[in-house]
mmCIF file of C-alpha atoms in Angstrom:
data_model
loop_
_atom_site.group_PDB
_atom_site.id
_atom_site.type_symbol
_atom_site.label_atom_id
_atom_site.label_comp_id
_atom_site.label_asym_id
_atom_site.label_seq_id
_atom_site.Cartn_x
_atom_site.Cartn_y
_atom_site.Cartn_z
ATOM 1 C CA MET A 23 -93.579 19.441 120.212
ATOM 2 C CA ALA A 24 -91.263 16.407 120.009
ATOM 3 C CA VAL A 25 -92.831 13.276 119.019
ATOM 4 C CA ALA A 26 -90.653 10.443 120.118
ATOM 5 C CA PRO A 27 -90.539 7.444 117.581
ATOM 6 C CA PHE A 28 -92.011 3.970 117.911
ATOM 7 C CA ILE A 29 -89.814 1.458 119.560
ATOM 8 C CA ARG A 30 -89.639 -1.391 116.505
ATOM 9 C CA VAL A 31 -90.189 -4.750 118.038
ATOM 10 C CA ALA A 32 -90.882 -8.562 116.135
ATOM 11 C CA SER A 33 -93.391 -9.457 114.685
ATOM 12 C CA PRO A 34 -95.820 -11.553 116.467
ATOM 13 C CA THR A 35 -95.641 -15.516 115.805
ATOM 14 C CA ILE A 36 -97.950 -16.675 114.103
ATOM 15 C CA THR A 37 -98.321 -20.569 114.673
ATOM 16 C CA PRO A 38 -99.974 -22.792 112.445
ATOM 17 C CA SER A 39 -103.900 -23.647 112.479
ATOM 18 C CA ARG A 40 -103.805 -27.160 114.270
ATOM 19 C CA TYR A 41 -105.971 -30.506 113.077
ATOM 20 C CA GLY A 42 -106.078 -29.620 109.614
ATOM 21 C CA LEU A 43 -104.224 -32.382 106.653
ATOM 22 C CA ALA A 44 -100.991 -31.178 108.009
ATOM 23 C CA THR A 45 -102.245 -33.155 111.133
ATOM 24 C CA ALA A 46 -103.963 -36.098 109.650
ATOM 25 C CA ALA A 47 -101.477 -36.519 107.324
ATOM 26 C CA ASP A 48 -97.797 -38.421 107.816
ATOM 27 C CA LEU A 49 -95.740 -35.819 106.751
ATOM 28 C CA VAL A 50 -92.230 -36.677 104.726
ATOM 29 C CA VAL A 51 -89.758 -34.182 104.149
ATOM 30 C CA GLU A 52 -88.309 -34.717 101.234
ATOM 31 C CA SER A 53 -84.664 -33.971 99.906
ATOM 32 C CA ASP A 54 -84.595 -35.309 96.100
ATOM 33 C CA PRO A 55 -85.648 -32.388 94.288
ATOM 34 C CA LYS A 56 -86.747 -34.541 91.407
ATOM 35 C CA LEU A 57 -90.341 -34.533 93.628
ATOM 36 C CA ARG A 58 -91.323 -31.600 91.256
ATOM 37 C CA ASN A 59 -92.120 -34.943 88.689
ATOM 38 C CA GLY A 60 -94.307 -35.951 90.596
ATOM 39 C CA ILE A 61 -94.159 -39.828 92.432
ATOM 40 C CA GLU A 62 -95.519 -43.374 91.893
ATOM 41 C CA PHE A 63 -95.707 -46.565 93.848
ATOM 42 C CA ASP A 64 -97.766 -49.926 93.969
ATOM 43 C CA VAL A 65 -100.501 -49.893 95.671
ATOM 44 C CA ASN A 66 -101.671 -51.694 98.731
ATOM 45 C CA PRO A 67 -103.762 -54.642 98.294
ATOM 46 C CA THR A 68 -107.348 -53.227 100.026
ATOM 47 C CA GLY A 69 -110.587 -55.090 100.167
ATOM 48 C CA PRO A 70 -111.954 -58.162 102.308
ATOM 49 C CA ALA A 71 -110.535 -61.585 101.956
ATOM 50 C CA LYS A 72 -111.653 -64.635 100.421
ATOM 51 C CA LEU A 73 -113.366 -67.687 102.257
ATOM 52 C CA SER A 74 -113.162 -70.856 101.590
ATOM 53 C CA ARG A 75 -114.241 -74.504 103.195
ATOM 54 C CA ALA A 76 -112.163 -76.886 105.515
ATOM 55 C CA GLU A 77 -110.132 -79.501 104.206
ATOM 56 C CA CYS A 78 -112.890 -81.861 105.120
ATOM 57 C CA ALA A 79 -116.165 -79.860 103.971
ATOM 58 C CA PRO A 80 -117.822 -80.265 100.310
ATOM 59 C CA PRO A 81 -115.309 -79.199 97.282
ATOM 60 C CA ASN A 82 -114.396 -75.783 96.568
ATOM 61 C CA ASP A 83 -115.020 -73.030 94.624
ATOM 62 C CA PRO A 84 -111.766 -72.507 92.188
ATOM 63 C CA PRO A 85 -109.652 -70.387 94.890
ATOM 64 C CA GLU A 86 -110.062 -66.313 93.154
ATOM 65 C CA PHE A 87 -107.039 -64.478 92.616
ATOM 66 C CA ASP A 88 -106.220 -60.744 92.401
ATOM 67 C CA THR A 89 -104.376 -59.750 88.777
ATOM 68 C CA GLY A 90 -101.637 -57.717 88.601
ATOM 69 C CA ILE A 91 -100.330 -55.204 90.708
ATOM 70 C CA ASP A 92 -101.372 -51.971 90.355
ATOM 71 C CA VAL A 93 -99.279 -48.736 90.186
ATOM 72 C CA SER A 94 -100.335 -45.132 91.478
ATOM 73 C CA GLN A 95 -98.942 -41.941 90.215
ATOM 74 C CA PHE A 96 -99.562 -38.595 91.994
ATOM 75 C CA ASP A 97 -98.631 -35.022 90.549
ATOM 76 C CA PRO A 98 -96.888 -32.117 92.167
ATOM 77 C CA LEU A 99 -98.227 -29.366 94.137
ATOM 78 C CA VAL A 100 -96.153 -26.359 93.798
ATOM 79 C CA VAL A 101 -97.344 -23.632 96.821
ATOM 80 C CA TYR A 102 -95.597 -20.468 96.857
ATOM 81 C CA ARG A 103 -96.294 -16.252 98.345
ATOM 82 C CA GLY A 104 -94.347 -13.610 96.842
ATOM 83 C CA PHE A 105 -93.414 -10.158 97.970
ATOM 84 C CA THR A 106 -92.304 -6.800 96.212
ATOM 85 C CA CYS A 107 -91.452 -3.524 97.385
ATOM 86 C CA SER A 108 -88.541 -0.877 97.055
ATOM 87 C CA PRO A 109 -85.302 -1.498 97.703
ATOM 88 C CA VAL A 110 -84.418 1.614 99.450
ATOM 89 C CA GLY A 111 -83.646 0.569 103.525
ATOM 90 C CA VAL A 112 -85.213 -3.239 102.744
ATOM 91 C CA SER A 113 -82.494 -5.667 102.661
ATOM 92 C CA GLU A 114 -82.541 -8.986 100.219
ATOM 93 C CA GLU A 115 -82.754 -10.856 103.787
ATOM 94 C CA ASP A 116 -85.709 -8.690 104.602
ATOM 95 C CA VAL A 117 -87.896 -9.357 101.218
ATOM 96 C CA LEU A 118 -86.979 -12.661 101.739
ATOM 97 C CA ASP A 119 -88.256 -13.370 105.364
ATOM 98 C CA GLN A 120 -91.001 -11.712 104.349
ATOM 99 C CA ALA A 121 -91.961 -14.632 101.828
ATOM 100 C CA ARG A 122 -91.048 -17.095 103.936
ATOM 101 C CA ARG A 123 -93.290 -15.885 106.605
ATOM 102 C CA ALA A 124 -96.253 -15.257 104.160
ATOM 103 C CA LEU A 125 -95.525 -18.695 102.857
ATOM 104 C CA ALA A 126 -95.001 -20.249 106.218
ATOM 105 C CA GLY A 127 -98.914 -18.732 106.967
ATOM 106 C CA GLY A 128 -101.002 -19.887 104.100
ATOM 107 C CA GLU A 129 -99.252 -22.725 102.687
ATOM 108 C CA TRP A 130 -101.462 -25.531 103.873
ATOM 109 C CA ALA A 131 -104.849 -23.835 103.399
ATOM 110 C CA ALA A 132 -103.220 -23.671 99.875
ATOM 111 C CA VAL A 133 -103.048 -27.273 99.556
ATOM 112 C CA GLU A 134 -106.763 -27.792 101.066
ATOM 113 C CA LYS A 135 -107.934 -25.642 98.652
ATOM 114 C CA ALA A 136 -105.983 -27.522 95.659
ATOM 115 C CA LEU A 137 -107.322 -30.855 97.280
ATOM 116 C CA TRP A 138 -110.959 -30.144 96.930
ATOM 117 C CA SER A 139 -111.621 -28.128 94.531
ATOM 118 C CA GLY A 140 -109.997 -29.351 91.322
ATOM 119 C CA ASP A 141 -107.325 -26.735 91.280
ATOM 120 C CA TYR A 142 -105.306 -30.636 92.221
ATOM 121 C CA GLU A 143 -104.962 -33.083 89.325
ATOM 122 C CA ARG A 144 -107.292 -35.244 91.747
ATOM 123 C CA PRO A 145 -109.279 -33.785 94.048
ATOM 124 C CA LEU A 146 -111.373 -35.391 96.611
ATOM 125 C CA MET A 147 -114.647 -34.124 95.294
ATOM 126 C CA ASP A 148 -114.321 -35.374 91.668
ATOM 127 C CA THR A 149 -115.898 -38.284 89.027
ATOM 128 C CA PRO A 150 -113.813 -41.133 91.512
ATOM 129 C CA THR A 151 -115.427 -40.280 94.207
ATOM 130 C CA ASP A 152 -118.051 -42.394 95.923
ATOM 131 C CA VAL A 153 -121.441 -40.094 96.575
ATOM 132 C CA LEU A 154 -122.986 -42.197 99.282
ATOM 133 C CA THR A 155 -126.148 -40.184 99.750
ATOM 134 C CA THR A 156 -127.112 -36.877 97.977
ATOM 135 C CA THR A 157 -130.055 -35.923 100.563
ATOM 136 C CA ALA A 158 -128.809 -34.699 103.944
ATOM 137 C CA VAL A 159 -128.432 -37.121 106.564
ATOM 138 C CA PRO A 160 -127.764 -36.335 110.332
ATOM 139 C CA LEU A 161 -124.067 -35.550 111.006
ATOM 140 C CA VAL A 162 -123.235 -39.144 113.138
ATOM 141 C CA LYS A 163 -125.023 -41.340 110.684
ATOM 142 C CA GLY A 164 -122.309 -39.650 108.004
ATOM 143 C CA ILE A 165 -119.777 -40.528 109.551
ATOM 144 C CA GLY A 166 -120.873 -43.737 109.948
ATOM 145 C CA LEU A 167 -121.459 -44.618 106.523
ATOM 146 C CA LEU A 168 -117.762 -42.967 106.093
ATOM 147 C CA GLU A 169 -116.321 -45.474 108.653
ATOM 148 C CA GLU A 170 -118.185 -48.789 107.042
ATOM 149 C CA THR A 171 -116.760 -47.744 103.774
ATOM 150 C CA LEU A 172 -113.403 -47.360 105.041
ATOM 151 C CA ALA A 173 -113.716 -50.863 107.105
ATOM 152 C CA GLU A 174 -114.971 -52.746 104.062
ATOM 153 C CA GLU A 175 -112.925 -51.381 100.863
ATOM 154 C CA TYR A 176 -109.937 -50.524 102.448
ATOM 155 C CA GLY A 177 -109.409 -52.079 105.922
ATOM 156 C CA GLY A 178 -106.831 -49.768 107.261
ATOM 157 C CA VAL A 179 -107.175 -46.183 109.306
ATOM 158 C CA GLY A 180 -108.381 -43.407 106.901
ATOM 159 C CA ILE A 181 -109.036 -39.710 107.009
ATOM 160 C CA ILE A 182 -112.506 -38.065 107.312
ATOM 161 C CA HIS A 183 -111.612 -34.561 105.522
ATOM 162 C CA ALA A 184 -114.573 -31.859 106.352
ATOM 163 C CA PRO A 185 -114.726 -28.197 106.324
ATOM 164 C CA ARG A 186 -112.897 -26.780 109.639
ATOM 165 C CA HIS A 187 -116.569 -25.639 110.946
ATOM 166 C CA ILE A 188 -117.874 -28.629 111.127
ATOM 167 C CA ALA A 189 -115.405 -29.315 114.284
ATOM 168 C CA GLY A 190 -117.720 -27.395 116.282
ATOM 169 C CA PHE A 191 -120.460 -29.974 115.050
ATOM 170 C CA ALA A 192 -118.473 -32.968 115.531
ATOM 171 C CA ALA A 193 -117.658 -32.027 118.606
ATOM 172 C CA GLU A 194 -121.076 -31.509 119.908
ATOM 173 C CA LYS A 195 -121.894 -34.844 118.947
ATOM 174 C CA ASN A 196 -118.913 -36.670 120.575
ATOM 175 C CA GLN A 197 -117.603 -37.463 117.415
ATOM 176 C CA ILE A 198 -113.747 -36.304 118.512
ATOM 177 C CA ASP A 199 -112.086 -38.106 120.559
ATOM 178 C CA VAL A 200 -107.621 -37.053 120.758
ATOM 179 C CA GLU A 201 -105.102 -39.735 120.166
ATOM 180 C CA ASN A 202 -101.430 -38.856 120.107
ATOM 181 C CA GLY A 203 -102.127 -35.180 119.080
ATOM 182 C CA ARG A 204 -104.239 -36.094 116.198
ATOM 183 C CA LYS A 205 -108.199 -35.434 116.089
ATOM 184 C CA VAL A 206 -109.739 -38.508 115.740
ATOM 185 C CA THR A 207 -113.397 -40.370 115.356
ATOM 186 C CA THR A 208 -114.814 -42.924 118.404
ATOM 187 C CA LEU A 209 -113.158 -45.163 115.905
ATOM 188 C CA GLY A 210 -109.573 -44.152 115.307
ATOM 189 C CA THR A 211 -110.254 -42.619 111.912
ATOM 190 C CA ARG A 212 -108.397 -39.544 111.551
ATOM 191 C CA TRP A 213 -110.056 -35.992 111.212
ATOM 192 C CA SER A 214 -108.710 -33.296 108.778
ATOM 193 C CA PHE A 215 -110.763 -29.828 109.151
ATOM 194 C CA GLY A 216 -109.323 -28.367 106.459
ATOM 195 C CA VAL A 217 -109.933 -24.971 104.819
ATOM 196 C CA TYR A 218 -112.362 -27.148 102.435
ATOM 197 C CA PRO A 219 -114.515 -25.005 100.355
ATOM 198 C CA ASN A 220 -117.654 -26.586 101.088
ATOM 199 C CA THR A 221 -119.094 -27.736 97.617
ATOM 200 C CA GLY A 222 -120.178 -30.987 96.329
ATOM 201 C CA PRO A 223 -120.350 -32.758 92.581
ATOM 202 C CA GLY A 224 -119.553 -30.213 90.104
ATOM 203 C CA THR A 225 -118.221 -27.740 92.957
ATOM 204 C CA ALA A 226 -122.228 -27.056 93.848
ATOM 205 C CA PRO A 227 -121.765 -25.018 96.621
ATOM 206 C CA ALA A 228 -123.322 -26.754 99.854
ATOM 207 C CA ASP A 229 -126.871 -25.573 101.037
ATOM 208 C CA VAL A 230 -127.040 -23.684 103.992
ATOM 209 C CA ASP A 231 -127.211 -25.969 107.022
ATOM 210 C CA THR A 232 -125.248 -28.810 105.350
ATOM 211 C CA ALA A 233 -121.907 -29.969 104.755
ATOM 212 C CA TRP A 234 -120.135 -32.804 102.712
ATOM 213 C CA LEU A 235 -117.744 -34.682 104.219
ATOM 214 C CA VAL A 236 -114.981 -37.113 102.198
ATOM 215 C CA ALA A 237 -112.914 -40.490 103.047
ATOM 216 C CA THR A 238 -110.035 -41.346 102.223
ATOM 217 C CA GLY A 239 -107.400 -44.115 103.173
ATOM 218 C CA ALA A 240 -104.209 -42.857 104.771
ATOM 219 C CA MET A 241 -102.673 -39.818 103.111
ATOM 220 C CA GLN A 242 -99.010 -39.422 103.093
ATOM 221 C CA ILE A 243 -97.738 -35.844 101.865
ATOM 222 C CA ARG A 244 -93.806 -35.163 100.334
ATOM 223 C CA ARG A 245 -93.076 -31.845 100.293
ATOM 224 C CA THR A 246 -89.605 -30.306 100.100
ATOM 225 C CA ASP A 247 -87.828 -27.797 102.094
ATOM 226 C CA VAL A 248 -88.141 -23.824 101.074
ATOM 227 C CA THR A 249 -86.620 -22.642 98.273
ATOM 228 C CA TYR A 250 -86.519 -18.991 97.614
ATOM 229 C CA ARG A 251 -85.525 -16.392 94.856
ATOM 230 C CA SER A 252 -85.178 -12.488 95.029
ATOM 231 C CA VAL A 253 -84.400 -9.895 92.049
ATOM 232 C CA ILE A 254 -84.345 -6.098 91.746
ATOM 233 C CA ASP A 255 -86.089 -4.903 88.765
ATOM 234 C CA VAL A 256 -83.424 -2.835 87.255
ATOM 235 C CA ARG A 257 -86.054 -0.751 85.414
ATOM 236 C CA GLY A 258 -88.543 -0.045 87.882
ATOM 237 C CA GLY A 259 -85.977 -0.802 91.253
ATOM 238 C CA ALA A 260 -88.402 -2.342 92.726
ATOM 239 C CA ARG A 261 -86.933 -5.671 94.720
ATOM 240 C CA TYR A 262 -88.886 -9.062 94.516
ATOM 241 C CA ALA A 263 -89.198 -12.347 96.637
ATOM 242 C CA ILE A 264 -90.722 -15.193 95.728
ATOM 243 C CA ALA A 265 -90.384 -18.682 98.598
ATOM 244 C CA GLU A 266 -91.949 -21.800 97.753
ATOM 245 C CA ARG A 267 -91.875 -25.346 98.175
ATOM 246 C CA THR A 268 -92.987 -28.572 96.167
ATOM 247 C CA TYR A 269 -96.210 -30.748 97.642
ATOM 248 C CA VAL A 270 -96.707 -34.526 96.361
ATOM 249 C CA PRO A 271 -100.076 -35.478 98.490
ATOM 250 C CA ALA A 272 -100.603 -39.308 98.028
ATOM 251 C CA TRP A 273 -103.597 -41.513 99.355
ATOM 252 C CA GLU A 274 -105.345 -45.115 98.943
ATOM 253 C CA GLY A 275 -108.597 -46.614 99.292
ATOM 254 C CA PRO A 276 -111.887 -45.195 98.350
ATOM 255 C CA GLN A 277 -112.636 -41.906 98.328
ATOM 256 C CA ALA A 278 -116.276 -41.579 99.373
ATOM 257 C CA ALA A 279 -118.602 -38.688 100.454
ATOM 258 C CA VAL A 280 -121.784 -37.891 101.974
ATOM 259 C CA LEU A 281 -123.702 -34.855 102.616
ATOM 260 C CA VAL A 282 -124.600 -33.908 106.014
ATOM 261 C CA THR A 283 -126.869 -31.557 107.500
ATOM 262 C CA LEU A 284 -126.007 -29.515 110.635
ATOM 263 C CA THR A 285 -129.470 -28.378 112.216
#
């Protein structure tokens, strides 16, 4: 008995995950190909201002001055997805589209993992990170410690980076509000519920029912448009395609971490 062929339709649309780093950071699309060299900028002065007495009060101590202008530098990340198949019945456009869709579905997860785990030059969980507590504290207390650090040492709206499964626990404790399409804390600090490995200093995995949270200042992420490459292996006959783009994450202010309990 003859069997009718399947009807070919378009693949389901993948909507990128929300409320991770793509939502929390400020995204800048950069057209300059030199972005692959990395970036540098003058660091904003942060921290509390100084105090002096009124003119009619007893003599003041000599004024204190900050010295120089610090420059911060950040290296690039090149994120790519490759695809290969037999060239028979598949056009160059087909393989490039497959690579593009593969990149779109996983590029932010790759950036988040790299930022946390050490695949990036300045990982979030690294030696400069100020570990506020190595003994797990309640989630709400841990958030409070990070908020306090951001207020004292930064003074701007920062980001709390948390493994994605923490979102449900934070919501249960009424620690998530919505502001301009972003998830924020009760004080307006942005949440980034990313695909972060739940690891602490030295990449040691967190114990069961505990999690690490990391606070940073505002994060700006520059990235290029997607570029494509397609070649055919003349010896083997296979067609190869790569879709890639360059990211440069950058931030200021403190890096502080807390270990929290989820029970």
